[in-house]
Coordinates of C-alpha atoms in Angstrom, one line a residue:
V1368 CA -145.9 30.1 29.5
Q1369 CA -147.5 32.2 26.9
S1370 CA -145.4 34.4 24.6
E1371 CA -144.9 38.1 25.1
I1372 CA -147.1 38.5 21.9
E1373 CA -150.1 36.8 24.1
R1374 CA -149.4 38.3 26.7
A1375 CA -149.5 42.0 25.3
R1376 CA -152.5 41.1 23.1
L1377 CA -154.6 39.7 26.8
Q1378 CA -153.9 43.1 28.2
Y1379 CA -156.3 45.3 29.1
G1380 CA -154.4 46.5 32.7
K1381 CA -153.5 50.4 30.6
S1382 CA -157.3 50.7 29.8
V1383 CA -159.9 52.6 31.1
G1384 CA -161.7 50.6 31.8
N1385 CA -159.6 49.0 34.4
A1386 CA -159.0 52.6 35.4
V1387 CA -163.0 53.4 36.4
G1388 CA -162.7 49.8 38.2
Y1389 CA -160.0 51.1 40.3
A1390 CA -161.6 54.1 41.7
T1391 CA -165.0 52.4 41.6
R1392 CA -163.2 49.9 44.4
L1393 CA -161.3 52.8 45.8
L1394 CA -165.0 54.2 46.6
N1395 CA -165.8 51.3 47.9
F1396 CA -164.1 51.0 51.1
L1397 CA -165.8 54.3 51.4
N1398 CA -168.8 52.7 52.3
N1399 CA -167.3 49.7 54.4
D1400 CA -166.5 50.8 58.4
K1401 CA -163.8 49.0 58.9
V1402 CA -161.3 50.3 56.0
T1403 CA -160.0 53.5 57.6
M1404 CA -156.9 54.3 55.4
A1405 CA -156.8 53.3 51.8
S1406 CA -154.3 54.6 48.6
Y1407 CA -153.3 54.1 45.5
H1408 CA -149.3 54.2 45.2
C1409 CA -148.0 52.1 42.2
F1410 CA -147.0 55.8 40.0
D1411 CA -144.6 54.3 37.3
D1412 CA -144.8 51.3 36.2
A1413 CA -145.2 49.6 32.8
Q1414 CA -146.9 46.5 33.7
C1415 CA -150.7 47.7 34.0
F1416 CA -151.0 49.6 37.6
G1417 CA -149.3 52.8 36.7
V1418 CA -150.4 55.8 37.3
I1419 CA -147.9 56.4 34.1
Q1420 CA -145.6 55.5 31.6
D1421 CA -142.1 56.9 30.4
D1422 CA -143.6 59.9 31.2
T1423 CA -147.2 59.2 29.9
K1424 CA -150.2 59.3 31.1
L1425 CA -152.3 56.3 31.7
P1426 CA -156.0 56.3 32.0
N1427 CA -155.4 55.9 36.4
W1428 CA -153.6 58.8 36.4
Y1429 CA -156.8 61.0 34.3
M1430 CA -159.0 59.2 36.1
F1431 CA -157.1 59.8 40.2
E1432 CA -156.6 63.2 39.3
K1433 CA -159.9 63.6 38.5
M1434 CA -161.5 61.9 41.6
G1435 CA -158.7 64.1 43.7
E1436 CA -160.1 67.3 42.3
V1437 CA -163.7 65.7 44.0
L1438 CA -161.7 65.0 47.3
D1439 CA -159.6 68.1 46.8
E1440 CA -163.2 70.0 47.5
S1441 CA -164.8 68.3 50.4
T1442 CA -164.4 67.5 53.9
H1443 CA -167.9 65.3 54.3
Y1444 CA -168.3 61.8 52.7
Y1445 CA -172.5 61.7 52.4
K1446 CA -173.6 57.2 51.8
L1447 CA -175.7 57.8 48.9
N1448 CA -178.4 54.6 47.3
A1449 CA -179.1 55.5 43.3
D1450 CA -182.6 55.4 42.2
N1451 CA -182.0 53.3 39.0
D1452 CA -181.7 49.9 38.0
N1453 CA -178.7 49.0 40.0
K1454 CA -176.6 49.1 37.9
V1455 CA -175.0 52.9 39.0
T1456 CA -173.3 53.1 42.8
A1457 CA -173.2 56.9 44.1
Y1458 CA -171.1 58.6 46.4
G1459 CA -171.8 62.1 47.6
F1460 CA -168.7 64.2 48.5
G1461 CA -169.0 68.2 49.8
D1462 CA -169.6 69.9 53.4
S1463 CA -171.1 69.1 56.9
K1464 CA -173.8 71.3 55.6
S1465 CA -174.6 69.4 52.7
I1466 CA -173.6 67.7 49.5
K1467 CA -172.0 69.1 46.9
K1468 CA -170.8 66.8 44.0
V1469 CA -172.4 63.6 43.4
V1470 CA -169.4 61.1 42.2
F1471 CA -171.7 57.6 39.6
S1472 CA -170.0 54.8 38.4
N1473 CA -171.6 51.7 36.0
L1474 CA -169.8 49.6 35.7
S1475 CA -172.1 47.8 34.0
N1476 CA -171.5 47.0 29.6
Q1477 CA -175.2 49.2 29.3
S1478 CA -176.2 52.6 30.0
A1479 CA -177.7 53.5 32.6
A1480 CA -179.6 56.8 33.7
S1481 CA -179.5 56.9 37.8
S1482 CA -181.0 60.0 39.9
I1483 CA -180.6 60.5 43.4
G1484 CA -183.9 61.2 45.1
D1485 CA -185.6 65.1 44.6
Y1486 CA -182.1 66.3 43.6
K1487 CA -181.0 68.4 40.7
L1488 CA -178.2 66.9 38.9
K1489 CA -175.9 68.9 36.6
K1490 CA -172.8 66.4 35.3
L1491 CA -169.8 68.4 35.0
W1492 CA -167.4 65.5 34.0
S1493 CA -167.8 61.8 33.1
Y1494 CA -164.9 59.7 32.2
G1495 CA -165.1 56.3 30.1
D1496 CA -166.8 54.6 27.1
D1497 CA -169.0 51.6 25.4
N1498 CA -165.4 50.3 24.4
P1499 CA -163.9 50.3 28.1
L1500 CA -161.1 47.8 27.4
P1501 CA -159.8 49.1 23.5
D1502 CA -156.8 46.9 23.1
Y1503 CA -157.8 43.6 24.7
G1504 CA -157.7 40.4 22.4
T1505 CA -156.2 42.7 19.8
Y1506 CA -152.8 45.0 21.2
L1507 CA -150.6 44.7 18.2
M1508 CA -147.5 45.9 20.1
E1509 CA -144.5 43.3 21.1
T1510 CA -144.5 43.2 24.7
Y1511 CA -147.8 44.0 26.9
T1512 CA -145.4 46.5 28.2
S1513 CA -145.8 48.5 25.1
L1514 CA -148.6 51.5 26.3
P1515 CA -151.7 51.6 25.3
S1516 CA -152.9 52.3 21.8
V1517 CA -155.8 54.0 22.9
I1518 CA -155.5 56.5 26.1
P1519 CA -158.9 58.6 26.7
L1520 CA -158.9 61.8 28.2
P1521 CA -161.8 62.7 30.4
K1522 CA -165.1 64.8 28.8
E1523 CA -165.8 68.6 30.2
V1524 CA -169.6 68.3 29.7
K1525 CA -171.8 71.6 29.8
G1526 CA -174.8 70.4 31.3
D1527 CA -177.9 71.5 31.8
I1528 CA -179.7 70.7 35.2
E1529 CA -182.1 67.7 34.9
A1530 CA -183.0 64.8 37.2
S1531 CA -181.4 62.5 36.1
V1532 CA -178.1 61.9 34.6
S1533 CA -176.5 59.7 31.7
L1534 CA -173.7 56.8 31.7
E1535 CA -172.2 55.4 29.4
P1536 CA -171.0 52.1 30.4
Y1537 CA -167.6 51.4 32.4
S1538 CA -167.5 54.8 33.5
I1539 CA -167.4 57.2 36.0
V1540 CA -169.8 60.9 36.2
V1541 CA -170.0 64.1 38.2

């Protein structure tokens, strides 16, 4: 049996890395013909699964808020193959005529660049960074249900139109 302090030190569920992983898992369901519906339904939870905790928005909140905007604007999903070295997955969203937004996910511990054929891309926002589990192994709170020490916000990006996008480790870019 672990002590409360040891459980707190090993807490990673309320991290940006975990939020990126959850969002990518849900996006992967789109590529599975057997899945017809998916949801993330743990709203207020102090253990590590919630999107809020005691009125504080957790990384899951910010990730799903931004992904919800992409889904709300889209009526169609397009299965895409990202041009990269298999570090990045890509998902296309738009209307019946064309792709309007591409969601790129990098779950590796290295930066990556990715493109989609001859498409020209412009970054709109990103979430995640090269320290996906900032409290893991060093969490100094008394209990694992305490709030994380770092809750990053999605980064709005004013990018140029380019042939590829760069992604930080453990991040999602639109």
